[in-house]
């Protein structure tokens, strides 16, 4: 197994709050890797620390075999790490196609995508975008925006894709469709790290999971192993989703 991402002892503080406290994990090529934990546990902050949104206060990130600690997000994107955000933020006045093209043009090394429009249309097709490509982004509903987010993330040709609560707010039928697309992305050769709350998605998709609680890693293993870990059940007490 080859590691695509190695995070070692990542620390991120906001003033006196230690949002991520010495979290280490390794993601292998081809995996769908789950990052779970109660609200406020530090999951998004961890993603931000490895993807260049901000520098971690301590720790080491290795991506594709080289150290990338503290690299800016645009650099990480060009190296092959792309992501979606918990709250979708497209350019509202651009069309869906134009939104994807921004990523195709600026998310890749210059010249890497010869025909950004054709490539972007291909990405919209790949994620089964349900609307005409010339629909303005501010006319899209939640489900459509999630597909657009995926197409934008894929347009920069990632080797590793970080998904932050992509499934939130979807109905059961929509979840099944989204899960099928996530599998299709993995099968196309993209490794995936997903932060997710919805247990059906985690149990159905993830090869391995890390559980974070109060900024610390409290469990790691297959979905089956983690589901039976008493520390995990305890962390989730009082939350509406129980493993
Ligand atoms: N930019 C920020 N400034 C200050 N505190 C933050 C910031 N981002 C996150 N936090 C705090 O860090 C902790 C972890 O947040 P977050 O990573 O968003 O959790 P999760 O994604 O697991 O729900 C929370 O206590 C949150 O309030
Ligand atoms: Mg979050």
PDB file of C-alpha atoms and ligand atoms in Angstrom:
ATOM      1  CA  UNK A   1       0.000   0.000   0.000  1.00  0.00           C
ATOM      2  CA  UNK A   2       1.281   3.448  -0.879  1.00  0.00           C
ATOM      3  CA  UNK A   3       0.502   6.407   1.364  1.00  0.00           C
ATOM      4  CA  UNK A   4      -0.837   9.406  -0.529  1.00  0.00           C
ATOM      5  CA  UNK A   5      -1.257  11.604   2.571  1.00  0.00           C
ATOM      6  CA  UNK A   6       0.565  11.446   5.880  1.00  0.00           C
ATOM      7  CA  UNK A   7      -0.330  13.905   8.601  1.00  0.00           C
ATOM      8  CA  UNK A   8       1.803  13.747  11.732  1.00  0.00           C
ATOM      9  CA  UNK A   9       0.967  15.392  15.051  1.00  0.00           C
ATOM     10  CA  UNK A  10      -1.029  18.219  13.490  1.00  0.00           C
ATOM     11  CA  UNK A  11      -1.863  21.018  15.945  1.00  0.00           C
ATOM     12  CA  UNK A  12      -4.083  24.017  15.225  1.00  0.00           C
ATOM     13  CA  UNK A  13      -4.921  26.601  17.859  1.00  0.00           C
ATOM     14  CA  UNK A  14      -7.325  29.511  17.739  1.00  0.00           C
ATOM     15  CA  UNK A  15      -6.188  31.732  20.609  1.00  0.00           C
ATOM     16  CA  UNK A  16      -6.486  29.557  23.692  1.00  0.00           C
ATOM     17  CA  UNK A  17      -8.581  26.902  21.964  1.00  0.00           C
ATOM     18  CA  UNK A  18      -6.716  23.854  20.696  1.00  0.00           C
ATOM     19  CA  UNK A  19      -9.032  22.885  17.840  1.00  0.00           C
ATOM     20  CA  UNK A  20      -6.770  20.092  16.565  1.00  0.00           C
ATOM     21  CA  UNK A  21      -4.435  18.459  19.038  1.00  0.00           C
ATOM     22  CA  UNK A  22      -1.643  16.242  17.654  1.00  0.00           C
ATOM     23  CA  UNK A  23      -3.750  14.356  15.142  1.00  0.00           C
ATOM     24  CA  UNK A  24      -1.871  11.855  12.989  1.00  0.00           C
ATOM     25  CA  UNK A  25      -3.259   9.769  10.178  1.00  0.00           C
ATOM     26  CA  UNK A  26      -2.197   8.101   6.962  1.00  0.00           C
ATOM     27  CA  UNK A  27      -4.395   7.779   3.900  1.00  0.00           C
ATOM     28  CA  UNK A  28      -3.496   5.158   1.310  1.00  0.00           C
ATOM     29  CA  UNK A  29      -3.886   5.514  -2.427  1.00  0.00           C
ATOM     30  CA  UNK A  30      -7.294   4.364  -3.622  1.00  0.00           C
ATOM     31  CA  UNK A  31      -9.022   4.524  -0.247  1.00  0.00           C
ATOM     32  CA  UNK A  32     -12.199   6.214   0.799  1.00  0.00           C
ATOM     33  CA  UNK A  33     -11.141   7.464   4.212  1.00  0.00           C
ATOM     34  CA  UNK A  34     -13.682   8.796   6.717  1.00  0.00           C
ATOM     35  CA  UNK A  35     -13.113  11.524   9.292  1.00  0.00           C
ATOM     36  CA  UNK A  36     -15.903  11.624  11.838  1.00  0.00           C
ATOM     37  CA  UNK A  37     -16.639  13.148  15.217  1.00  0.00           C
ATOM     38  CA  UNK A  38     -19.240  15.295  16.961  1.00  0.00           C
ATOM     39  CA  UNK A  39     -19.892  18.899  15.958  1.00  0.00           C
ATOM     40  CA  UNK A  40     -16.974  21.161  16.820  1.00  0.00           C
ATOM     41  CA  UNK A  41     -14.571  18.215  17.107  1.00  0.00           C
ATOM     42  CA  UNK A  42     -12.043  19.814  14.755  1.00  0.00           C
ATOM     43  CA  UNK A  43     -12.714  17.944  11.501  1.00  0.00           C
ATOM     44  CA  UNK A  44     -12.954  20.979   9.231  1.00  0.00           C
ATOM     45  CA  UNK A  45      -9.992  22.578  10.982  1.00  0.00           C
ATOM     46  CA  UNK A  46      -7.965  19.444  10.311  1.00  0.00           C
ATOM     47  CA  UNK A  47      -8.845  19.563   6.601  1.00  0.00           C
ATOM     48  CA  UNK A  48      -7.972  23.266   6.523  1.00  0.00           C
ATOM     49  CA  UNK A  49      -4.609  22.504   8.149  1.00  0.00           C
ATOM     50  CA  UNK A  50      -3.583  19.989   5.499  1.00  0.00           C
ATOM     51  CA  UNK A  51      -5.117  21.729   2.476  1.00  0.00           C
ATOM     52  CA  UNK A  52      -3.421  25.086   3.003  1.00  0.00           C
ATOM     53  CA  UNK A  53      -6.311  27.212   4.227  1.00  0.00           C
ATOM     54  CA  UNK A  54      -3.973  28.090   7.069  1.00  0.00           C
ATOM     55  CA  UNK A  55      -0.726  26.770   8.475  1.00  0.00           C
ATOM     56  CA  UNK A  56      -0.923  24.295  11.325  1.00  0.00           C
ATOM     57  CA  UNK A  57       0.844  25.479  14.493  1.00  0.00           C
ATOM     58  CA  UNK A  58       2.757  22.226  14.609  1.00  0.00           C
ATOM     59  CA  UNK A  59       2.997  18.941  12.793  1.00  0.00           C
ATOM     60  CA  UNK A  60       4.066  17.676   9.406  1.00  0.00           C
ATOM     61  CA  UNK A  61       2.033  17.060   6.262  1.00  0.00           C
ATOM     62  CA  UNK A  62       3.347  14.816   3.505  1.00  0.00           C
ATOM     63  CA  UNK A  63       1.404  14.614   0.264  1.00  0.00           C
ATOM     64  CA  UNK A  64       2.435  12.350  -2.597  1.00  0.00           C
ATOM     65  CA  UNK A  65       5.722  11.626  -0.860  1.00  0.00           C
ATOM     66  CA  UNK A  66       6.907  15.204  -0.320  1.00  0.00           C
ATOM     67  CA  UNK A  67       6.568  17.514   2.633  1.00  0.00           C
ATOM     68  CA  UNK A  68       3.858  20.110   2.023  1.00  0.00           C
ATOM     69  CA  UNK A  69       3.379  21.520   5.542  1.00  0.00           C
ATOM     70  CA  UNK A  70       2.031  25.070   5.351  1.00  0.00           C
ATOM     71  CA  UNK A  71       1.819  25.163   1.537  1.00  0.00           C
ATOM     72  CA  UNK A  72      -0.870  27.549   0.274  1.00  0.00           C
ATOM     73  CA  UNK A  73      -4.171  26.112  -0.898  1.00  0.00           C
ATOM     74  CA  UNK A  74      -3.639  27.112  -4.543  1.00  0.00           C
ATOM     75  CA  UNK A  75      -0.309  25.305  -4.491  1.00  0.00           C
ATOM     76  CA  UNK A  76      -1.890  22.228  -2.897  1.00  0.00           C
ATOM     77  CA  UNK A  77      -4.596  22.299  -5.537  1.00  0.00           C
ATOM     78  CA  UNK A  78      -2.072  22.301  -8.360  1.00  0.00           C
ATOM     79  CA  UNK A  79      -0.178  19.485  -6.662  1.00  0.00           C
ATOM     80  CA  UNK A  80      -3.356  17.398  -6.785  1.00  0.00           C
ATOM     81  CA  UNK A  81      -5.321  18.016  -3.587  1.00  0.00           C
ATOM     82  CA  UNK A  82      -8.756  19.505  -4.082  1.00  0.00           C
ATOM     83  CA  UNK A  83     -11.753  19.863  -1.846  1.00  0.00           C
ATOM     84  CA  UNK A  84     -15.343  20.810  -1.358  1.00  0.00           C
ATOM     85  CA  UNK A  85     -16.554  23.046   1.468  1.00  0.00           C
ATOM     86  CA  UNK A  86     -19.169  22.451   4.133  1.00  0.00           C
ATOM     87  CA  UNK A  87     -21.105  25.388   2.690  1.00  0.00           C
ATOM     88  CA  UNK A  88     -21.081  25.585  -1.071  1.00  0.00           C
ATOM     89  CA  UNK A  89     -19.684  28.890  -2.346  1.00  0.00           C
ATOM     90  CA  UNK A  90     -19.910  29.060  -6.115  1.00  0.00           C
ATOM     91  CA  UNK A  91     -19.567  32.328  -8.038  1.00  0.00           C
ATOM     92  CA  UNK A  92     -23.303  33.099  -7.936  1.00  0.00           C
ATOM     93  CA  UNK A  93     -23.535  35.120 -11.132  1.00  0.00           C
ATOM     94  CA  UNK A  94     -21.539  32.697 -13.249  1.00  0.00           C
ATOM     95  CA  UNK A  95     -23.161  29.719 -14.920  1.00  0.00           C
ATOM     96  CA  UNK A  96     -22.523  26.195 -13.693  1.00  0.00           C
ATOM     97  CA  UNK A  97     -20.210  25.613 -16.652  1.00  0.00           C
ATOM     98  CA  UNK A  98     -18.280  28.841 -16.012  1.00  0.00           C
ATOM     99  CA  UNK A  99     -17.859  27.900 -12.361  1.00  0.00           C
ATOM    100  CA  UNK A 100     -16.254  24.612 -13.377  1.00  0.00           C
ATOM    101  CA  UNK A 101     -14.120  26.364 -15.974  1.00  0.00           C
ATOM    102  CA  UNK A 102     -12.645  28.660 -13.317  1.00  0.00           C
ATOM    103  CA  UNK A 103     -11.337  25.553 -11.614  1.00  0.00           C
ATOM    104  CA  UNK A 104     -10.211  23.950 -14.890  1.00  0.00           C
ATOM    105  CA  UNK A 105      -8.194  27.052 -15.800  1.00  0.00           C
ATOM    106  CA  UNK A 106      -6.847  28.200 -12.429  1.00  0.00           C
ATOM    107  CA  UNK A 107      -6.747  24.898 -10.555  1.00  0.00           C
ATOM    108  CA  UNK A 108      -4.281  23.317 -12.968  1.00  0.00           C
ATOM    109  CA  UNK A 109      -0.805  24.223 -14.162  1.00  0.00           C
ATOM    110  CA  UNK A 110      -1.000  26.547 -17.126  1.00  0.00           C
ATOM    111  CA  UNK A 111      -1.692  24.578 -20.303  1.00  0.00           C
ATOM    112  CA  UNK A 112      -2.541  21.350 -18.484  1.00  0.00           C
ATOM    113  CA  UNK A 113      -6.133  21.535 -19.718  1.00  0.00           C
ATOM    114  CA  UNK A 114      -6.086  22.233 -23.440  1.00  0.00           C
ATOM    115  CA  UNK A 115      -9.812  22.839 -23.854  1.00  0.00           C
ATOM    116  CA  UNK A 116     -11.209  24.061 -20.510  1.00  0.00           C
ATOM    117  CA  UNK A 117     -14.770  24.244 -21.771  1.00  0.00           C
ATOM    118  CA  UNK A 118     -14.832  20.697 -23.135  1.00  0.00           C
ATOM    119  CA  UNK A 119     -13.105  19.411 -19.986  1.00  0.00           C
ATOM    120  CA  UNK A 120     -15.604  21.242 -17.757  1.00  0.00           C
ATOM    121  CA  UNK A 121     -18.563  19.835 -19.689  1.00  0.00           C
ATOM    122  CA  UNK A 122     -17.043  16.390 -19.225  1.00  0.00           C
ATOM    123  CA  UNK A 123     -16.821  16.984 -15.468  1.00  0.00           C
ATOM    124  CA  UNK A 124     -20.472  18.083 -15.280  1.00  0.00           C
ATOM    125  CA  UNK A 125     -21.435  14.925 -17.185  1.00  0.00           C
ATOM    126  CA  UNK A 126     -19.288  12.798 -14.888  1.00  0.00           C
ATOM    127  CA  UNK A 127     -21.098  14.007 -11.770  1.00  0.00           C
ATOM    128  CA  UNK A 128     -24.434  13.695 -13.591  1.00  0.00           C
ATOM    129  CA  UNK A 129     -25.191  17.376 -13.202  1.00  0.00           C
ATOM    130  CA  UNK A 130     -28.975  17.513 -13.562  1.00  0.00           C
ATOM    131  CA  UNK A 131     -29.366  21.025 -15.035  1.00  0.00           C
ATOM    132  CA  UNK A 132     -28.342  22.713 -18.292  1.00  0.00           C
ATOM    133  CA  UNK A 133     -24.685  23.800 -17.993  1.00  0.00           C
ATOM    134  CA  UNK A 134     -25.647  27.405 -18.674  1.00  0.00           C
ATOM    135  CA  UNK A 135     -27.839  27.638 -15.539  1.00  0.00           C
ATOM    136  CA  UNK A 136     -26.634  30.427 -13.269  1.00  0.00           C
ATOM    137  CA  UNK A 137     -25.255  29.150  -9.960  1.00  0.00           C
ATOM    138  CA  UNK A 138     -27.605  31.333  -7.911  1.00  0.00           C
ATOM    139  CA  UNK A 139     -30.516  29.380  -9.422  1.00  0.00           C
ATOM    140  CA  UNK A 140     -29.299  26.001  -8.189  1.00  0.00           C
ATOM    141  CA  UNK A 141     -30.779  24.100  -5.248  1.00  0.00           C
ATOM    142  CA  UNK A 142     -28.770  22.228  -2.591  1.00  0.00           C
ATOM    143  CA  UNK A 143     -28.578  18.959  -4.481  1.00  0.00           C
ATOM    144  CA  UNK A 144     -27.532  20.635  -7.694  1.00  0.00           C
ATOM    145  CA  UNK A 145     -24.932  22.747  -5.873  1.00  0.00           C
ATOM    146  CA  UNK A 146     -23.357  19.636  -4.382  1.00  0.00           C
ATOM    147  CA  UNK A 147     -22.945  18.159  -7.855  1.00  0.00           C
ATOM    148  CA  UNK A 148     -21.471  21.446  -9.022  1.00  0.00           C
ATOM    149  CA  UNK A 149     -19.036  21.425  -6.086  1.00  0.00           C
ATOM    150  CA  UNK A 150     -17.887  17.941  -7.079  1.00  0.00           C
ATOM    151  CA  UNK A 151     -17.458  18.940 -10.732  1.00  0.00           C
ATOM    152  CA  UNK A 152     -15.432  22.002  -9.679  1.00  0.00           C
ATOM    153  CA  UNK A 153     -13.250  19.919  -7.390  1.00  0.00           C
ATOM    154  CA  UNK A 154     -12.646  17.322 -10.117  1.00  0.00           C
ATOM    155  CA  UNK A 155     -11.846  19.895 -12.792  1.00  0.00           C
ATOM    156  CA  UNK A 156      -8.451  20.522 -11.180  1.00  0.00           C
ATOM    157  CA  UNK A 157      -7.560  16.847 -11.728  1.00  0.00           C
ATOM    158  CA  UNK A 158      -7.048  15.875  -8.088  1.00  0.00           C
ATOM    159  CA  UNK A 159      -5.234  12.801  -6.880  1.00  0.00           C
ATOM    160  CA  UNK A 160      -6.795  13.353  -3.461  1.00  0.00           C
ATOM    161  CA  UNK A 161     -10.244  14.818  -2.937  1.00  0.00           C
ATOM    162  CA  UNK A 162     -11.371  16.164   0.449  1.00  0.00           C
ATOM    163  CA  UNK A 163     -15.140  16.255   0.975  1.00  0.00           C
ATOM    164  CA  UNK A 164     -16.506  18.226   3.937  1.00  0.00           C
ATOM    165  CA  UNK A 165     -20.020  17.045   4.817  1.00  0.00           C
ATOM    166  CA  UNK A 166     -21.071  16.744   1.225  1.00  0.00           C
ATOM    167  CA  UNK A 167     -24.078  14.585   2.080  1.00  0.00           C
ATOM    168  CA  UNK A 168     -25.610  16.955   4.651  1.00  0.00           C
ATOM    169  CA  UNK A 169     -29.193  17.926   3.904  1.00  0.00           C
ATOM    170  CA  UNK A 170     -29.925  15.253   1.311  1.00  0.00           C
ATOM    171  CA  UNK A 171     -32.883  12.844   1.257  1.00  0.00           C
ATOM    172  CA  UNK A 172     -32.354   9.072   1.263  1.00  0.00           C
ATOM    173  CA  UNK A 173     -32.711   8.767  -2.508  1.00  0.00           C
ATOM    174  CA  UNK A 174     -30.343  11.651  -3.103  1.00  0.00           C
ATOM    175  CA  UNK A 175     -27.828  10.060  -0.729  1.00  0.00           C
ATOM    176  CA  UNK A 176     -27.826   6.839  -2.757  1.00  0.00           C
ATOM    177  CA  UNK A 177     -27.142   8.782  -5.939  1.00  0.00           C
ATOM    178  CA  UNK A 178     -24.351  10.761  -4.307  1.00  0.00           C
ATOM    179  CA  UNK A 179     -22.763   7.618  -2.872  1.00  0.00           C
ATOM    180  CA  UNK A 180     -22.745   6.047  -6.348  1.00  0.00           C
ATOM    181  CA  UNK A 181     -20.961   9.105  -7.727  1.00  0.00           C
ATOM    182  CA  UNK A 182     -18.397   9.099  -4.928  1.00  0.00           C
ATOM    183  CA  UNK A 183     -17.674   5.438  -5.701  1.00  0.00           C
ATOM    184  CA  UNK A 184     -17.344   6.309  -9.378  1.00  0.00           C
ATOM    185  CA  UNK A 185     -14.833   9.053  -8.518  1.00  0.00           C
ATOM    186  CA  UNK A 186     -12.778   6.622  -6.448  1.00  0.00           C
ATOM    187  CA  UNK A 187     -12.922   4.016  -9.211  1.00  0.00           C
ATOM    188  CA  UNK A 188     -11.567   6.625 -11.612  1.00  0.00           C
ATOM    189  CA  UNK A 189      -8.370   6.696  -9.523  1.00  0.00           C
ATOM    190  CA  UNK A 190      -9.011   9.512  -7.041  1.00  0.00           C
ATOM    191  CA  UNK A 191      -8.386   8.882  -3.340  1.00  0.00           C
ATOM    192  CA  UNK A 192     -11.034  10.390  -1.063  1.00  0.00           C
ATOM    193  CA  UNK A 193     -11.071  11.771   2.479  1.00  0.00           C
ATOM    194  CA  UNK A 194     -14.584  12.504   3.642  1.00  0.00           C
ATOM    195  CA  UNK A 195     -15.815  14.302   6.709  1.00  0.00           C
ATOM    196  CA  UNK A 196     -19.298  12.983   7.213  1.00  0.00           C
ATOM    197  CA  UNK A 197     -22.041  12.802   9.799  1.00  0.00           C
ATOM    198  CA  UNK A 198     -24.433  10.469   8.064  1.00  0.00           C
ATOM    199  CA  UNK A 199     -23.662   6.989   9.268  1.00  0.00           C
ATOM    200  CA  UNK A 200     -25.214   5.249   6.273  1.00  0.00           C
ATOM    201  CA  UNK A 201     -22.795   7.082   4.011  1.00  0.00           C
ATOM    202  CA  UNK A 202     -19.790   6.362   6.232  1.00  0.00           C
ATOM    203  CA  UNK A 203     -20.610   2.701   6.731  1.00  0.00           C
ATOM    204  CA  UNK A 204     -21.448   2.269   3.044  1.00  0.00           C
ATOM    205  CA  UNK A 205     -18.403   3.986   1.581  1.00  0.00           C
ATOM    206  CA  UNK A 206     -15.417   4.147   3.915  1.00  0.00           C
ATOM    207  CA  UNK A 207     -12.586   1.643   3.954  1.00  0.00           C
ATOM    208  CA  UNK A 208     -11.166   3.143   7.147  1.00  0.00           C
ATOM    209  CA  UNK A 209     -12.221   5.801   9.623  1.00  0.00           C
ATOM    210  CA  UNK A 210     -10.590   8.101  12.141  1.00  0.00           C
ATOM    211  CA  UNK A 211     -12.711   9.521  14.948  1.00  0.00           C
ATOM    212  CA  UNK A 212     -11.878  12.957  16.351  1.00  0.00           C
ATOM    213  CA  UNK A 213     -13.263  14.258  19.625  1.00  0.00           C
ATOM    214  CA  UNK A 214     -12.298  17.596  21.199  1.00  0.00           C
ATOM    215  CA  UNK A 215      -9.508  17.903  18.658  1.00  0.00           C
ATOM    216  CA  UNK A 216      -7.953  14.540  19.446  1.00  0.00           C
ATOM    217  CA  UNK A 217      -7.948  11.243  17.630  1.00  0.00           C
ATOM    218  CA  UNK A 218      -9.815   8.760  19.809  1.00  0.00           C
ATOM    219  CA  UNK A 219     -10.265   5.817  17.446  1.00  0.00           C
ATOM    220  CA  UNK A 220      -9.165   4.451  14.101  1.00  0.00           C
ATOM    221  CA  UNK A 221     -10.094   1.372  12.103  1.00  0.00           C
ATOM    222  CA  UNK A 222     -12.593  -0.153   9.740  1.00  0.00           C
ATOM    223  CA  UNK A 223     -16.184   1.100  10.043  1.00  0.00           C
ATOM    224  CA  UNK A 224     -17.008  -2.147  11.819  1.00  0.00           C
ATOM    225  CA  UNK A 225     -14.189  -1.769  14.368  1.00  0.00           C
ATOM    226  CA  UNK A 226     -14.952   1.876  15.060  1.00  0.00           C
ATOM    227  CA  UNK A 227     -18.683   1.230  15.444  1.00  0.00           C
ATOM    228  CA  UNK A 228     -17.941  -1.178  18.288  1.00  0.00           C
ATOM    229  CA  UNK A 229     -15.429   1.037  20.081  1.00  0.00           C
ATOM    230  CA  UNK A 230     -16.843   2.141  23.464  1.00  0.00           C
ATOM    231  CA  UNK A 231     -14.859   5.424  23.347  1.00  0.00           C
ATOM    232  CA  UNK A 232     -16.687   6.318  20.158  1.00  0.00           C
ATOM    233  CA  UNK A 233     -20.134   5.592  21.568  1.00  0.00           C
ATOM    234  CA  UNK A 234     -19.259   7.774  24.557  1.00  0.00           C
ATOM    235  CA  UNK A 235     -18.096  10.651  22.356  1.00  0.00           C
ATOM    236  CA  UNK A 236     -21.384  10.586  20.520  1.00  0.00           C
ATOM    237  CA  UNK A 237     -23.581  10.562  23.634  1.00  0.00           C
ATOM    238  CA  UNK A 238     -26.160  13.273  23.346  1.00  0.00           C
ATOM    239  CA  UNK A 239     -25.783  13.523  19.595  1.00  0.00           C
ATOM    240  CA  UNK A 240     -28.675  12.499  17.429  1.00  0.00           C
ATOM    241  CA  UNK A 241     -26.650  10.103  15.332  1.00  0.00           C
ATOM    242  CA  UNK A 242     -25.282   7.039  17.102  1.00  0.00           C
ATOM    243  CA  UNK A 243     -23.051   4.563  15.365  1.00  0.00           C
TER     244      UNK A 243
HETATM  245  N1  LIG B   1     -11.527  30.425  12.381  1.00  0.00           N
HETATM  246  C1  LIG B   1     -11.789  30.059  13.636  1.00  0.00           C
HETATM  247  N2  LIG B   1     -11.580  30.884  14.672  1.00  0.00           N
HETATM  248  C2  LIG B   1     -11.818  30.508  15.947  1.00  0.00           C
HETATM  249  N3  LIG B   1     -12.281  29.297  16.299  1.00  0.00           N
HETATM  250  C3  LIG B   1     -12.536  28.422  15.304  1.00  0.00           C
HETATM  251  C4  LIG B   1     -12.317  28.741  13.926  1.00  0.00           C
HETATM  252  N4  LIG B   1     -12.653  27.668  13.169  1.00  0.00           N
HETATM  253  C5  LIG B   1     -13.067  26.727  14.036  1.00  0.00           C
HETATM  254  N5  LIG B   1     -13.011  27.158  15.305  1.00  0.00           N
HETATM  255  C6  LIG B   1     -13.340  26.384  16.509  1.00  0.00           C
HETATM  256  O1  LIG B   1     -12.564  25.201  16.461  1.00  0.00           O
HETATM  257  C7  LIG B   1     -13.314  24.082  16.913  1.00  0.00           C
HETATM  258  C8  LIG B   1     -13.383  23.046  15.812  1.00  0.00           C
HETATM  259  O2  LIG B   1     -14.197  23.542  14.757  1.00  0.00           O
HETATM  260  P1  LIG B   1     -14.406  22.743  13.411  1.00  0.00           P
HETATM  261  O3  LIG B   1     -13.094  22.303  12.897  1.00  0.00           O
HETATM  262  O4  LIG B   1     -15.227  23.609  12.521  1.00  0.00           O
HETATM  263  O5  LIG B   1     -15.259  21.478  13.902  1.00  0.00           O
HETATM  264  P2  LIG B   1     -16.052  20.362  13.054  1.00  0.00           P
HETATM  265  O6  LIG B   1     -15.756  20.580  11.609  1.00  0.00           O
HETATM  266  O7  LIG B   1     -15.555  19.061  13.587  1.00  0.00           O
HETATM  267  O8  LIG B   1     -17.501  20.553  13.401  1.00  0.00           O
HETATM  268  C9  LIG B   1     -14.683  24.624  17.325  1.00  0.00           C
HETATM  269  O9  LIG B   1     -14.641  24.870  18.703  1.00  0.00           O
HETATM  270  C10 LIG B   1     -14.781  25.914  16.543  1.00  0.00           C
HETATM  271  O10 LIG B   1     -15.619  26.843  17.186  1.00  0.00           O
HETATM  272 MG1  LIG B   2     -16.980  21.009  10.029  1.00  0.00          MG
END
